[in-house]
Amino acid sequence: MTARVLDGLKIRDQIFAELKGEIARLAALNIKPGLAAVLVGNDPASQLYVKSKIAACELLGLASWLHTPPASISTDELLGLVEKLNSDNNVDGILIQLPLPKQVDTKKVLEAVDPAKDVDGFHPVSLGKLVSGREGLVACTPAGCMEILRRNEIPIEGANAVVLGRSDIVGKPMALLLMHANATVTICHSKTRDLPDVVRRADIVVAAMGRAGYVKADWLKPGSSVIDVGTNKITNAAEAESLLKHFPQRLAKFREKGSVLVGDVHPDAINTAGALTPVPGGVGPMTITMLMSNTVKAARLRRAKHAAKAAL
Ligand code: NAP
Protein backbone atom coordinates (compact mmCIF):
# COMPACT_ATOMS: atom_id res chain seq x y z
CA MET A 1 0.00 0.00 0.00
CA THR A 2 1.27 3.50 -0.79
CA ALA A 3 0.20 6.29 1.55
CA ARG A 4 -1.99 9.17 0.44
CA VAL A 5 0.25 12.23 0.22
CA LEU A 6 -1.08 15.15 2.29
CA ASP A 7 -0.16 18.14 0.15
CA GLY A 8 0.54 21.27 2.21
CA LEU A 9 0.76 23.53 -0.84
CA LYS A 10 -2.80 22.65 -1.87
CA ILE A 11 -4.11 23.51 1.60
CA ARG A 12 -2.10 26.74 1.65
CA ASP A 13 -3.83 27.77 -1.59
CA GLN A 14 -7.28 26.93 -0.15
CA ILE A 15 -6.59 28.96 3.01
CA PHE A 16 -5.14 31.89 1.06
CA ALA A 17 -8.30 31.99 -1.07
CA GLU A 18 -10.44 32.07 2.10
CA LEU A 19 -8.24 34.76 3.66
CA LYS A 20 -8.63 36.97 0.58
CA GLY A 21 -12.40 36.95 1.19
CA GLU A 22 -11.92 37.91 4.82
CA ILE A 23 -9.40 40.62 3.94
CA ALA A 24 -11.96 42.11 1.52
CA ARG A 25 -14.62 42.12 4.28
CA LEU A 26 -12.19 43.92 6.62
CA ALA A 27 -11.35 46.41 3.84
CA ALA A 28 -15.04 47.34 3.77
CA LEU A 29 -14.58 48.39 7.43
CA ASN A 30 -11.45 50.37 6.44
CA ILE A 31 -9.18 47.82 8.07
CA LYS A 32 -6.03 46.56 6.39
CA PRO A 33 -4.45 43.91 8.62
CA GLY A 34 -0.73 44.50 9.12
CA LEU A 35 2.26 42.47 10.25
CA ALA A 36 5.43 43.99 11.71
CA ALA A 37 8.46 41.73 11.44
CA VAL A 38 11.54 42.27 13.59
CA LEU A 39 14.68 40.73 12.16
CA VAL A 40 17.75 41.25 14.36
CA GLY A 41 21.18 40.88 12.75
CA ASN A 42 22.20 39.21 9.50
CA ASP A 43 21.53 35.48 9.90
CA PRO A 44 20.94 34.25 6.30
CA ALA A 45 18.35 31.59 7.26
CA SER A 46 16.35 34.13 9.32
CA GLN A 47 16.59 36.66 6.47
CA LEU A 48 15.15 34.07 4.09
CA TYR A 49 12.26 33.15 6.45
CA VAL A 50 11.33 36.79 7.02
CA LYS A 51 11.52 37.53 3.30
CA SER A 52 9.02 34.72 2.60
CA LYS A 53 6.69 36.03 5.33
CA ILE A 54 6.75 39.58 3.92
CA ALA A 55 6.20 38.18 0.40
CA ALA A 56 3.12 36.28 1.64
CA CYS A 57 1.76 39.53 3.16
CA GLU A 58 2.25 41.29 -0.18
CA LEU A 59 0.58 38.46 -2.09
CA LEU A 60 -2.50 38.66 0.14
CA GLY A 61 -2.64 42.46 0.31
CA LEU A 62 -1.72 42.77 3.98
CA ALA A 63 0.36 45.68 5.21
CA SER A 64 3.83 44.75 6.39
CA TRP A 65 6.77 46.49 8.00
CA LEU A 66 10.28 45.16 8.37
CA HIS A 67 12.46 46.33 11.27
CA THR A 68 16.12 45.28 11.07
CA PRO A 69 18.00 46.32 14.21
CA PRO A 70 21.72 45.41 14.35
CA ALA A 71 22.96 42.19 16.03
CA SER A 72 24.46 44.36 18.81
CA ILE A 73 21.01 45.54 20.05
CA SER A 74 20.38 45.33 23.81
CA THR A 75 17.34 43.80 25.49
CA ASP A 76 16.13 47.27 26.56
CA GLU A 77 16.46 48.69 23.04
CA LEU A 78 14.49 45.77 21.61
CA LEU A 79 11.86 46.17 24.34
CA GLY A 80 11.55 49.81 23.25
CA LEU A 81 10.83 48.74 19.66
CA VAL A 82 8.26 46.16 20.81
CA GLU A 83 6.54 48.83 22.91
CA LYS A 84 6.34 51.12 19.86
CA LEU A 85 4.77 48.33 17.79
CA ASN A 86 2.36 47.44 20.62
CA SER A 87 0.99 50.98 20.62
CA ASP A 88 0.78 51.35 16.82
CA ASN A 89 -2.88 50.79 15.92
CA ASN A 90 -2.04 49.80 12.33
CA VAL A 91 0.04 46.86 13.52
CA ASP A 92 -2.09 43.76 14.15
CA GLY A 93 0.69 41.19 14.40
CA ILE A 94 4.23 41.36 15.76
CA LEU A 95 6.71 38.75 14.66
CA ILE A 96 10.07 38.51 16.42
CA GLN A 97 12.22 36.27 14.24
CA LEU A 98 14.15 33.79 16.36
CA PRO A 99 16.88 33.13 17.33
CA LEU A 100 17.82 36.46 18.92
CA PRO A 101 21.49 37.27 19.69
CA LYS A 102 22.96 35.83 22.92
CA GLN A 103 22.97 39.14 24.84
CA VAL A 104 19.20 39.55 24.38
CA ASP A 105 16.79 38.08 26.92
CA THR A 106 14.51 36.27 24.45
CA LYS A 107 11.83 35.34 27.01
CA LYS A 108 11.55 38.94 28.21
CA VAL A 109 11.19 40.22 24.64
CA LEU A 110 8.54 37.64 23.66
CA GLU A 111 6.60 38.33 26.84
CA ALA A 112 6.62 42.08 26.10
CA VAL A 113 4.57 41.55 22.90
CA ASP A 114 0.92 42.58 23.37
CA PRO A 115 -0.94 39.22 23.56
CA ALA A 116 -3.57 40.67 21.17
CA LYS A 117 -0.77 40.97 18.56
CA ASP A 118 0.99 37.69 19.38
CA VAL A 119 0.62 36.11 15.92
CA ASP A 120 3.32 33.50 16.68
CA GLY A 121 1.29 32.28 19.67
CA PHE A 122 4.38 32.19 21.89
CA HIS A 123 3.14 34.51 24.68
CA PRO A 124 2.17 32.85 28.00
CA VAL A 125 -1.30 34.43 27.65
CA SER A 126 -1.76 32.71 24.26
CA LEU A 127 -0.52 29.42 25.73
CA GLY A 128 -2.90 29.81 28.69
CA LYS A 129 -5.83 30.35 26.34
CA LEU A 130 -4.83 27.25 24.41
CA VAL A 131 -4.63 25.16 27.60
CA SER A 132 -8.09 26.28 28.70
CA GLY A 133 -9.60 25.93 25.21
CA ARG A 134 -10.44 29.64 24.77
CA GLU A 135 -10.26 31.49 21.47
CA GLY A 136 -6.82 32.98 20.89
CA LEU A 137 -3.76 32.98 18.68
CA VAL A 138 -2.29 29.50 18.33
CA ALA A 139 1.34 28.72 17.37
CA CYS A 140 1.51 28.52 13.58
CA THR A 141 3.13 25.12 12.96
CA PRO A 142 0.78 23.04 15.17
CA ALA A 143 -2.22 25.06 13.95
CA GLY A 144 -1.12 24.18 10.40
CA CYS A 145 -0.85 20.48 11.29
CA MET A 146 -4.46 20.56 12.52
CA GLU A 147 -5.57 22.17 9.24
CA ILE A 148 -3.85 19.36 7.32
CA LEU A 149 -5.68 16.72 9.39
CA ARG A 150 -9.08 18.44 9.23
CA ARG A 151 -9.05 19.40 5.57
CA ASN A 152 -8.05 15.85 4.63
CA GLU A 153 -10.93 14.54 6.79
CA ILE A 154 -8.68 12.41 8.95
CA PRO A 155 -10.77 11.33 11.96
CA ILE A 156 -9.35 12.82 15.16
CA GLU A 157 -12.11 12.21 17.72
CA GLY A 158 -11.34 9.05 19.69
CA ALA A 159 -8.10 8.44 17.76
CA ASN A 160 -4.90 7.46 19.54
CA ALA A 161 -2.50 10.30 18.72
CA VAL A 162 1.20 10.19 19.51
CA VAL A 163 3.19 13.43 19.46
CA LEU A 164 6.96 12.99 19.25
CA GLY A 165 8.59 16.06 20.81
CA ARG A 166 7.50 18.42 23.60
CA SER A 167 8.84 21.82 22.57
CA ASP A 168 6.86 24.94 23.48
CA ILE A 169 6.45 25.87 19.82
CA VAL A 170 5.45 22.51 18.30
CA GLY A 171 5.04 19.43 20.51
CA LYS A 172 3.16 20.89 23.49
CA PRO A 173 0.64 23.05 21.57
CA MET A 174 0.14 20.19 19.09
CA ALA A 175 -0.75 17.78 21.90
CA LEU A 176 -3.21 20.31 23.37
CA LEU A 177 -4.90 20.90 20.02
CA LEU A 178 -5.31 17.16 19.46
CA MET A 179 -6.67 16.74 22.98
CA HIS A 180 -9.21 19.53 22.46
CA ALA A 181 -10.25 17.75 19.24
CA ASN A 182 -10.97 14.68 21.44
CA ALA A 183 -8.00 12.50 20.52
CA THR A 184 -6.34 10.40 23.22
CA VAL A 185 -2.88 11.92 23.26
CA THR A 186 0.51 10.53 24.26
CA ILE A 187 3.46 12.93 24.32
CA CYS A 188 6.91 11.42 23.81
CA HIS A 189 10.37 12.90 24.30
CA SER A 190 14.00 11.88 24.56
CA LYS A 191 13.42 9.97 27.82
CA THR A 192 10.43 7.97 26.56
CA ARG A 193 10.95 4.20 26.82
CA ASP A 194 10.07 1.76 24.01
CA LEU A 195 9.28 4.50 21.49
CA PRO A 196 8.57 2.05 18.61
CA ASP A 197 5.90 0.30 20.73
CA VAL A 198 4.24 3.59 21.64
CA VAL A 199 4.22 4.69 17.98
CA ARG A 200 2.76 1.32 16.90
CA ARG A 201 -0.44 2.06 18.86
CA ALA A 202 -1.01 5.40 17.13
CA ASP A 203 -3.71 6.18 14.60
CA ILE A 204 -2.13 9.63 14.21
CA VAL A 205 1.60 10.31 14.59
CA VAL A 206 3.02 13.84 14.70
CA ALA A 207 6.81 13.79 14.54
CA ALA A 208 8.59 16.97 15.72
CA MET A 209 11.99 15.91 17.02
CA GLY A 210 14.54 17.22 14.55
CA ARG A 211 16.01 13.74 13.92
CA ALA A 212 16.27 12.79 10.24
CA GLY A 213 14.41 9.59 9.34
CA TYR A 214 14.23 8.52 13.00
CA VAL A 215 10.72 7.02 12.90
CA LYS A 216 11.04 3.79 10.96
CA ALA A 217 8.42 2.44 8.57
CA ASP A 218 7.86 -0.69 10.68
CA TRP A 219 7.11 1.40 13.81
CA LEU A 220 3.90 2.63 12.20
CA LYS A 221 0.51 0.99 12.47
CA PRO A 222 -0.43 0.14 8.86
CA GLY A 223 -2.85 2.77 7.57
CA SER A 224 -2.01 5.38 10.23
CA SER A 225 -1.86 9.10 9.45
CA VAL A 226 1.55 10.69 9.79
CA ILE A 227 2.32 14.40 10.09
CA ASP A 228 6.04 14.95 9.69
CA VAL A 229 7.09 18.33 11.10
CA GLY A 230 10.82 17.57 11.03
CA THR A 231 12.91 19.60 8.60
CA ASN A 232 16.43 18.20 8.47
CA LYS A 233 18.98 19.21 5.88
CA ILE A 234 21.19 16.25 4.96
CA THR A 235 24.57 16.96 3.41
CA ASN A 236 26.32 13.69 4.29
CA ALA A 237 26.38 11.39 1.24
CA ALA A 238 26.31 8.10 3.20
CA GLU A 239 23.30 9.29 5.24
CA ALA A 240 21.45 10.43 2.11
CA GLU A 241 22.22 7.10 0.32
CA SER A 242 20.90 5.13 3.29
CA LEU A 243 17.71 7.20 3.83
CA LEU A 244 16.83 7.48 0.14
CA LYS A 245 17.87 3.99 -1.00
CA HIS A 246 14.41 3.36 -2.48
CA PHE A 247 13.99 6.85 -3.97
CA PRO A 248 16.39 7.08 -6.92
CA GLN A 249 15.01 10.40 -8.17
CA ARG A 250 15.52 12.14 -4.83
CA LEU A 251 18.96 10.60 -4.56
CA ALA A 252 19.86 11.89 -8.01
CA LYS A 253 18.78 15.39 -6.87
CA PHE A 254 20.94 15.08 -3.76
CA ARG A 255 23.96 14.13 -5.90
CA GLU A 256 23.32 17.16 -8.09
CA LYS A 257 22.73 19.68 -5.25
CA GLY A 258 24.79 18.24 -2.41
CA SER A 259 21.91 18.48 0.06
CA VAL A 260 18.39 17.21 0.61
CA LEU A 261 15.58 17.97 3.10
CA VAL A 262 14.32 14.97 5.05
CA GLY A 263 11.67 14.72 7.75
CA ASP A 264 11.79 12.91 11.10
CA VAL A 265 9.94 10.00 9.55
CA HIS A 266 11.89 7.58 7.37
CA PRO A 267 10.95 8.03 3.68
CA ASP A 268 10.13 4.28 3.47
CA ALA A 269 7.08 5.02 5.70
CA ILE A 270 5.22 5.83 2.48
CA ASN A 271 4.68 2.05 2.21
CA THR A 272 3.19 1.60 5.71
CA ALA A 273 1.26 4.77 6.52
CA GLY A 274 -2.23 5.41 5.20
CA ALA A 275 -1.57 9.14 4.79
CA LEU A 276 1.64 11.11 5.10
CA THR A 277 2.89 14.70 4.74
CA PRO A 278 5.87 14.99 2.40
CA VAL A 279 9.06 16.84 3.33
CA PRO A 280 9.34 19.34 1.74
CA GLY A 281 5.83 20.42 0.76
CA GLY A 282 3.81 19.17 3.74
CA VAL A 283 3.90 21.04 7.05
CA GLY A 284 6.49 23.59 5.85
CA PRO A 285 4.13 25.79 3.76
CA MET A 286 1.51 25.68 6.53
CA THR A 287 3.61 27.66 9.02
CA ILE A 288 3.61 30.86 6.94
CA THR A 289 -0.01 30.20 5.95
CA MET A 290 -1.10 30.15 9.59
CA LEU A 291 0.97 33.27 10.32
CA MET A 292 -1.10 35.07 7.68
CA SER A 293 -4.27 33.56 9.09
CA ASN A 294 -3.32 34.67 12.63
CA THR A 295 -2.59 38.23 11.42
CA VAL A 296 -6.05 38.47 9.85
CA LYS A 297 -7.60 36.90 12.96
CA ALA A 298 -5.75 39.35 15.24
CA ALA A 299 -7.10 42.26 13.15
CA ARG A 300 -10.61 40.84 13.35
CA LEU A 301 -10.48 40.24 17.11
CA ARG A 302 -8.78 43.54 18.01
CA ARG A 303 -10.08 46.05 15.46
CA ALA A 304 -13.14 44.84 13.57
CA LYS A 305 -15.34 44.71 16.69
CA HIS A 306 -14.67 48.39 17.41
CA ALA A 307 -15.06 49.41 13.76
CA ALA A 308 -18.42 47.59 13.49
CA LYS A 309 -19.66 49.27 16.70
CA ALA A 310 -18.54 52.69 15.47
CA ALA A 311 -20.38 52.15 12.18
CA LEU A 312 -23.69 51.52 13.96
P1 NAP B 1 13.21 21.10 19.68
O1 NAP B 1 12.86 22.32 20.47
O2 NAP B 1 14.63 20.74 19.49
O3 NAP B 1 12.48 19.86 20.38
C1 NAP B 1 12.70 18.56 19.96
C2 NAP B 1 11.88 17.62 20.81
O4 NAP B 1 12.10 16.30 20.33
C3 NAP B 1 12.26 17.63 22.29
O5 NAP B 1 11.09 17.61 23.08
C4 NAP B 1 13.07 16.36 22.46
O6 NAP B 1 12.94 15.73 23.72
C5 NAP B 1 12.44 15.46 21.41
N1 NAP B 1 13.39 14.44 20.97
C6 NAP B 1 14.63 14.63 20.47
N2 NAP B 1 15.21 13.45 20.20
C7 NAP B 1 14.32 12.50 20.53
C8 NAP B 1 14.34 11.09 20.47
N3 NAP B 1 15.40 10.41 20.06
N4 NAP B 1 13.23 10.43 20.89
C9 NAP B 1 12.14 11.08 21.33
N5 NAP B 1 12.07 12.43 21.39
C10 NAP B 1 13.15 13.13 21.01
O7 NAP B 1 12.59 21.13 18.23
P2 NAP B 1 11.29 21.90 17.65
O8 NAP B 1 11.55 23.36 17.58
O9 NAP B 1 10.05 21.41 18.30
O10 NAP B 1 11.34 21.34 16.14
C11 NAP B 1 11.26 19.97 15.86
C12 NAP B 1 11.49 19.75 14.39
O11 NAP B 1 10.48 20.41 13.66
C13 NAP B 1 12.81 20.31 13.83
O12 NAP B 1 13.26 19.48 12.79
C14 NAP B 1 12.42 21.65 13.26
O13 NAP B 1 13.27 22.07 12.21
C15 NAP B 1 11.05 21.31 12.72
N6 NAP B 1 10.17 22.46 12.58
C16 NAP B 1 9.58 22.63 11.37
C17 NAP B 1 8.70 23.67 11.19
C18 NAP B 1 8.05 23.82 9.85
O14 NAP B 1 7.57 24.88 9.55
N7 NAP B 1 7.98 22.76 9.07
C19 NAP B 1 8.43 24.58 12.21
C20 NAP B 1 9.01 24.36 13.47
C21 NAP B 1 9.88 23.29 13.63
P3 NAP B 1 13.44 16.44 25.11
O15 NAP B 1 12.40 17.44 25.44
O16 NAP B 1 13.48 15.30 26.08
O17 NAP B 1 14.77 17.03 24.80
Coordinates of C-alpha atoms and ligand atoms in Angstrom, one line a residue:
M1 CA 0.0 0.0 0.0
T2 CA 1.3 3.5 -0.8
A3 CA 0.2 6.3 1.6
R4 CA -2.0 9.2 0.4
V5 CA 0.2 12.2 0.2
L6 CA -1.1 15.2 2.3
D7 CA -0.2 18.1 0.2
G8 CA 0.5 21.3 2.2
L9 CA 0.8 23.5 -0.8
K10 CA -2.8 22.6 -1.9
I11 CA -4.1 23.5 1.6
R12 CA -2.1 26.7 1.6
D13 CA -3.8 27.8 -1.6
Q14 CA -7.3 26.9 -0.1
I15 CA -6.6 29.0 3.0
F16 CA -5.1 31.9 1.1
A17 CA -8.3 32.0 -1.1
E18 CA -10.4 32.1 2.1
L19 CA -8.2 34.8 3.7
K20 CA -8.6 37.0 0.6
G21 CA -12.4 37.0 1.2
E22 CA -11.9 37.9 4.8
I23 CA -9.4 40.6 3.9
A24 CA -12.0 42.1 1.5
R25 CA -14.6 42.1 4.3
L26 CA -12.2 43.9 6.6
A27 CA -11.3 46.4 3.8
A28 CA -15.0 47.3 3.8
L29 CA -14.6 48.4 7.4
N30 CA -11.5 50.4 6.4
I31 CA -9.2 47.8 8.1
K32 CA -6.0 46.6 6.4
P33 CA -4.4 43.9 8.6
G34 CA -0.7 44.5 9.1
L35 CA 2.3 42.5 10.3
A36 CA 5.4 44.0 11.7
A37 CA 8.5 41.7 11.4
V38 CA 11.5 42.3 13.6
L39 CA 14.7 40.7 12.2
V40 CA 17.7 41.2 14.4
G41 CA 21.2 40.9 12.8
N42 CA 22.2 39.2 9.5
D43 CA 21.5 35.5 9.9
P44 CA 20.9 34.2 6.3
A45 CA 18.4 31.6 7.3
S46 CA 16.3 34.1 9.3
Q47 CA 16.6 36.7 6.5
L48 CA 15.2 34.1 4.1
Y49 CA 12.3 33.2 6.4
V50 CA 11.3 36.8 7.0
K51 CA 11.5 37.5 3.3
S52 CA 9.0 34.7 2.6
K53 CA 6.7 36.0 5.3
I54 CA 6.7 39.6 3.9
A55 CA 6.2 38.2 0.4
A56 CA 3.1 36.3 1.6
C57 CA 1.8 39.5 3.2
E58 CA 2.2 41.3 -0.2
L59 CA 0.6 38.5 -2.1
L60 CA -2.5 38.7 0.1
G61 CA -2.6 42.5 0.3
L62 CA -1.7 42.8 4.0
A63 CA 0.4 45.7 5.2
S64 CA 3.8 44.8 6.4
W65 CA 6.8 46.5 8.0
L66 CA 10.3 45.2 8.4
H67 CA 12.5 46.3 11.3
T68 CA 16.1 45.3 11.1
P69 CA 18.0 46.3 14.2
P70 CA 21.7 45.4 14.4
A71 CA 23.0 42.2 16.0
S72 CA 24.5 44.4 18.8
I73 CA 21.0 45.5 20.0
S74 CA 20.4 45.3 23.8
T75 CA 17.3 43.8 25.5
D76 CA 16.1 47.3 26.6
E77 CA 16.5 48.7 23.0
L78 CA 14.5 45.8 21.6
L79 CA 11.9 46.2 24.3
G80 CA 11.5 49.8 23.3
L81 CA 10.8 48.7 19.7
V82 CA 8.3 46.2 20.8
E83 CA 6.5 48.8 22.9
K84 CA 6.3 51.1 19.9
L85 CA 4.8 48.3 17.8
N86 CA 2.4 47.4 20.6
S87 CA 1.0 51.0 20.6
D88 CA 0.8 51.3 16.8
N89 CA -2.9 50.8 15.9
N90 CA -2.0 49.8 12.3
V91 CA 0.0 46.9 13.5
D92 CA -2.1 43.8 14.2
G93 CA 0.7 41.2 14.4
I94 CA 4.2 41.4 15.8
L95 CA 6.7 38.8 14.7
I96 CA 10.1 38.5 16.4
Q97 CA 12.2 36.3 14.2
L98 CA 14.2 33.8 16.4
P99 CA 16.9 33.1 17.3
L100 CA 17.8 36.5 18.9
P101 CA 21.5 37.3 19.7
K102 CA 23.0 35.8 22.9
Q103 CA 23.0 39.1 24.8
V104 CA 19.2 39.6 24.4
D105 CA 16.8 38.1 26.9
T106 CA 14.5 36.3 24.4
K107 CA 11.8 35.3 27.0
K108 CA 11.5 38.9 28.2
V109 CA 11.2 40.2 24.6
L110 CA 8.5 37.6 23.7
E111 CA 6.6 38.3 26.8
A112 CA 6.6 42.1 26.1
V113 CA 4.6 41.5 22.9
D114 CA 0.9 42.6 23.4
P115 CA -0.9 39.2 23.6
A116 CA -3.6 40.7 21.2
K117 CA -0.8 41.0 18.6
D118 CA 1.0 37.7 19.4
V119 CA 0.6 36.1 15.9
D120 CA 3.3 33.5 16.7
G121 CA 1.3 32.3 19.7
F122 CA 4.4 32.2 21.9
H123 CA 3.1 34.5 24.7
P124 CA 2.2 32.9 28.0
V125 CA -1.3 34.4 27.6
S126 CA -1.8 32.7 24.3
L127 CA -0.5 29.4 25.7
G128 CA -2.9 29.8 28.7
K129 CA -5.8 30.3 26.3
L130 CA -4.8 27.2 24.4
V131 CA -4.6 25.2 27.6
S132 CA -8.1 26.3 28.7
G133 CA -9.6 25.9 25.2
R134 CA -10.4 29.6 24.8
E135 CA -10.3 31.5 21.5
G136 CA -6.8 33.0 20.9
L137 CA -3.8 33.0 18.7
V138 CA -2.3 29.5 18.3
A139 CA 1.3 28.7 17.4
C140 CA 1.5 28.5 13.6
T141 CA 3.1 25.1 13.0
P142 CA 0.8 23.0 15.2
A143 CA -2.2 25.1 14.0
G144 CA -1.1 24.2 10.4
C145 CA -0.9 20.5 11.3
M146 CA -4.5 20.6 12.5
E147 CA -5.6 22.2 9.2
I148 CA -3.9 19.4 7.3
L149 CA -5.7 16.7 9.4
R150 CA -9.1 18.4 9.2
R151 CA -9.1 19.4 5.6
N152 CA -8.1 15.8 4.6
E153 CA -10.9 14.5 6.8
I154 CA -8.7 12.4 8.9
P155 CA -10.8 11.3 12.0
I156 CA -9.4 12.8 15.2
E157 CA -12.1 12.2 17.7
G158 CA -11.3 9.0 19.7
A159 CA -8.1 8.4 17.8
N160 CA -4.9 7.5 19.5
A161 CA -2.5 10.3 18.7
V162 CA 1.2 10.2 19.5
V163 CA 3.2 13.4 19.5
L164 CA 7.0 13.0 19.3
G165 CA 8.6 16.1 20.8
R166 CA 7.5 18.4 23.6
S167 CA 8.8 21.8 22.6
D168 CA 6.9 24.9 23.5
I169 CA 6.4 25.9 19.8
V170 CA 5.5 22.5 18.3
G171 CA 5.0 19.4 20.5
K172 CA 3.2 20.9 23.5
P173 CA 0.6 23.0 21.6
M174 CA 0.1 20.2 19.1
A175 CA -0.7 17.8 21.9
L176 CA -3.2 20.3 23.4
L177 CA -4.9 20.9 20.0
L178 CA -5.3 17.2 19.5
M179 CA -6.7 16.7 23.0
H180 CA -9.2 19.5 22.5
A181 CA -10.2 17.7 19.2
N182 CA -11.0 14.7 21.4
A183 CA -8.0 12.5 20.5
T184 CA -6.3 10.4 23.2
V185 CA -2.9 11.9 23.3
T186 CA 0.5 10.5 24.3
I187 CA 3.5 12.9 24.3
C188 CA 6.9 11.4 23.8
H189 CA 10.4 12.9 24.3
S190 CA 14.0 11.9 24.6
K191 CA 13.4 10.0 27.8
T192 CA 10.4 8.0 26.6
R193 CA 10.9 4.2 26.8
D194 CA 10.1 1.8 24.0
L195 CA 9.3 4.5 21.5
P196 CA 8.6 2.1 18.6
D197 CA 5.9 0.3 20.7
V198 CA 4.2 3.6 21.6
V199 CA 4.2 4.7 18.0
R200 CA 2.8 1.3 16.9
R201 CA -0.4 2.1 18.9
A202 CA -1.0 5.4 17.1
D203 CA -3.7 6.2 14.6
I204 CA -2.1 9.6 14.2
V205 CA 1.6 10.3 14.6
V206 CA 3.0 13.8 14.7
A207 CA 6.8 13.8 14.5
A208 CA 8.6 17.0 15.7
M209 CA 12.0 15.9 17.0
G210 CA 14.5 17.2 14.5
R211 CA 16.0 13.7 13.9
A212 CA 16.3 12.8 10.2
G213 CA 14.4 9.6 9.3
Y214 CA 14.2 8.5 13.0
V215 CA 10.7 7.0 12.9
K216 CA 11.0 3.8 11.0
A217 CA 8.4 2.4 8.6
D218 CA 7.9 -0.7 10.7
W219 CA 7.1 1.4 13.8
L220 CA 3.9 2.6 12.2
K221 CA 0.5 1.0 12.5
P222 CA -0.4 0.1 8.9
G223 CA -2.8 2.8 7.6
S224 CA -2.0 5.4 10.2
S225 CA -1.9 9.1 9.5
V226 CA 1.6 10.7 9.8
I227 CA 2.3 14.4 10.1
D228 CA 6.0 15.0 9.7
V229 CA 7.1 18.3 11.1
G230 CA 10.8 17.6 11.0
T231 CA 12.9 19.6 8.6
N232 CA 16.4 18.2 8.5
K233 CA 19.0 19.2 5.9
I234 CA 21.2 16.2 5.0
T235 CA 24.6 17.0 3.4
N236 CA 26.3 13.7 4.3
A237 CA 26.4 11.4 1.2
A238 CA 26.3 8.1 3.2
E239 CA 23.3 9.3 5.2
A240 CA 21.5 10.4 2.1
E241 CA 22.2 7.1 0.3
S242 CA 20.9 5.1 3.3
L243 CA 17.7 7.2 3.8
L244 CA 16.8 7.5 0.1
K245 CA 17.9 4.0 -1.0
H246 CA 14.4 3.4 -2.5
F247 CA 14.0 6.9 -4.0
P248 CA 16.4 7.1 -6.9
Q249 CA 15.0 10.4 -8.2
R250 CA 15.5 12.1 -4.8
L251 CA 19.0 10.6 -4.6
A252 CA 19.9 11.9 -8.0
K253 CA 18.8 15.4 -6.9
F254 CA 20.9 15.1 -3.8
R255 CA 24.0 14.1 -5.9
E256 CA 23.3 17.2 -8.1
K257 CA 22.7 19.7 -5.3
G258 CA 24.8 18.2 -2.4
S259 CA 21.9 18.5 0.1
V260 CA 18.4 17.2 0.6
L261 CA 15.6 18.0 3.1
V262 CA 14.3 15.0 5.0
G263 CA 11.7 14.7 7.7
D264 CA 11.8 12.9 11.1
V265 CA 9.9 10.0 9.6
H266 CA 11.9 7.6 7.4
P267 CA 11.0 8.0 3.7
D268 CA 10.1 4.3 3.5
A269 CA 7.1 5.0 5.7
I270 CA 5.2 5.8 2.5
N271 CA 4.7 2.0 2.2
T272 CA 3.2 1.6 5.7
A273 CA 1.3 4.8 6.5
G274 CA -2.2 5.4 5.2
A275 CA -1.6 9.1 4.8
L276 CA 1.6 11.1 5.1
T277 CA 2.9 14.7 4.7
P278 CA 5.9 15.0 2.4
V279 CA 9.1 16.8 3.3
P280 CA 9.3 19.3 1.7
G281 CA 5.8 20.4 0.8
G282 CA 3.8 19.2 3.7
V283 CA 3.9 21.0 7.1
G284 CA 6.5 23.6 5.8
P285 CA 4.1 25.8 3.8
M286 CA 1.5 25.7 6.5
T287 CA 3.6 27.7 9.0
I288 CA 3.6 30.9 6.9
T289 CA 0.0 30.2 6.0
M290 CA -1.1 30.1 9.6
L291 CA 1.0 33.3 10.3
M292 CA -1.1 35.1 7.7
S293 CA -4.3 33.6 9.1
N294 CA -3.3 34.7 12.6
T295 CA -2.6 38.2 11.4
V296 CA -6.1 38.5 9.8
K297 CA -7.6 36.9 13.0
A298 CA -5.8 39.3 15.2
A299 CA -7.1 42.3 13.2
R300 CA -10.6 40.8 13.4
L301 CA -10.5 40.2 17.1
R302 CA -8.8 43.5 18.0
R303 CA -10.1 46.1 15.5
A304 CA -13.1 44.8 13.6
K305 CA -15.3 44.7 16.7
H306 CA -14.7 48.4 17.4
A307 CA -15.1 49.4 13.8
A308 CA -18.4 47.6 13.5
K309 CA -19.7 49.3 16.7
A310 CA -18.5 52.7 15.5
A311 CA -20.4 52.2 12.2
L312 CA -23.7 51.5 14.0
Ligands
NAP1 P1 13.2 21.1 19.7 O1 12.9 22.3 20.5 O2 14.6 20.7 19.5 O3 12.5 19.9 20.4 C1 12.7 18.6 20.0 C2 11.9 17.6 20.8 O4 12.1 16.3 20.3 C3 12.3 17.6 22.3 O5 11.1 17.6 23.1 C4 13.1 16.4 22.5 O6 12.9 15.7 23.7 C5 12.4 15.5 21.4 N1 13.4 14.4 21.0 C6 14.6 14.6 20.5 N2 15.2 13.5 20.2 C7 14.3 12.5 20.5 C8 14.3 11.1 20.5 N3 15.4 10.4 20.1 N4 13.2 10.4 20.9 C9 12.1 11.1 21.3 N5 12.1 12.4 21.4 C10 13.1 13.1 21.0 O7 12.6 21.1 18.2 P2 11.3 21.9 17.6 O8 11.6 23.4 17.6 O9 10.1 21.4 18.3 O10 11.3 21.3 16.1 C11 11.3 20.0 15.9 C12 11.5 19.7 14.4 O11 10.5 20.4 13.7 C13 12.8 20.3 13.8 O12 13.3 19.5 12.8 C14 12.4 21.7 13.3 O13 13.3 22.1 12.2 C15 11.1 21.3 12.7 N6 10.2 22.5 12.6 C16 9.6 22.6 11.4 C17 8.7 23.7 11.2 C18 8.1 23.8 9.9 O14 7.6 24.9 9.5 N7 8.0 22.8 9.1 C19 8.4 24.6 12.2 C20 9.0 24.4 13.5 C21 9.9 23.3 13.6 P3 13.4 16.4 25.1 O15 12.4 17.4 25.4 O16 13.5 15.3 26.1 O17 14.8 17.0 24.8

